[in-house]
Amino acid sequence: MKPVGKPDQPDGGEPNLASPPKSSSVSSSSSSSSSDEVGSMDCLGCRLTGLAFGVGGGGYIMSSLLQDPPPRGAHKAAVIATAGAMLCFGMYRALL
């Protein structure tokens, strides 16, 4: 006996998970996209999540400078560089 299909699956089989869902917001007619189009597709929630991740992660990494004893030399430089990169990532994600 063949299983009864759902309305979105006319053949009654399993959904095809290999193919991406069809979206009306992205046109497939243009093969080249500019950076403006890619950046404008981000929702506000995605931008705020990226900002929170970057600023929060950078702040957390920067808090290791407050340890007793504080990091010295190359370790201190690596902490500052990593925290700065995270902060820049968060700001980039929010603005662009």
Coordinates of N, CA and C in Angstrom, one line a residue, residues 2-6 8-19:
K2 N 0.6 2.2 -0.9 CA 1.4 3.4 -1.0 C 1.0 4.4 0.0
P3 N 2.0 5.1 0.7 CA 1.6 6.1 1.7 C 0.9 7.3 1.1
V4 N 0.0 7.9 1.8 CA -0.7 9.0 1.3 C 0.2 10.2 1.4
G5 N 0.3 11.0 0.3 CA 1.2 12.1 0.2 C 0.6 13.4 0.8
K6 N 1.4 14.3 1.2 CA 1.0 15.6 1.7 C 0.7 16.5 0.5
D8 N 2.1 19.3 -0.3 CA 3.3 19.8 -0.9 C 4.2 18.7 -1.5
Q9 N 3.8 17.5 -1.4 CA 4.5 16.4 -2.0 C 3.6 15.5 -2.8
P10 N 3.4 15.9 -4.1 CA 2.3 15.2 -4.9 C 2.6 13.7 -5.1
D11 N 3.8 13.3 -5.1 CA 4.1 11.9 -5.4 C 4.0 11.0 -4.1
G12 N 3.8 11.6 -3.0 CA 3.6 10.8 -1.8 C 4.9 10.3 -1.1
G13 N 6.1 10.7 -1.7 CA 7.4 10.3 -1.2 C 7.9 11.3 -0.2
E14 N 9.1 11.0 0.2 CA 9.8 11.9 1.1 C 10.3 13.1 0.4
P15 N 10.4 14.2 1.2 CA 10.8 15.5 0.5 C 12.3 15.4 0.1
N16 N 12.6 16.1 -0.9 CA 14.0 16.1 -1.4 C 14.8 17.1 -0.6
L17 N 15.7 16.6 0.3 CA 16.5 17.4 1.1 C 17.7 17.9 0.4
A18 N 18.1 17.4 -0.7 CA 19.3 17.8 -1.4 C 19.1 19.1 -2.1
S19 N 17.9 19.4 -2.5 CA 17.7 20.7 -3.2 C 17.3 21.8 -2.3

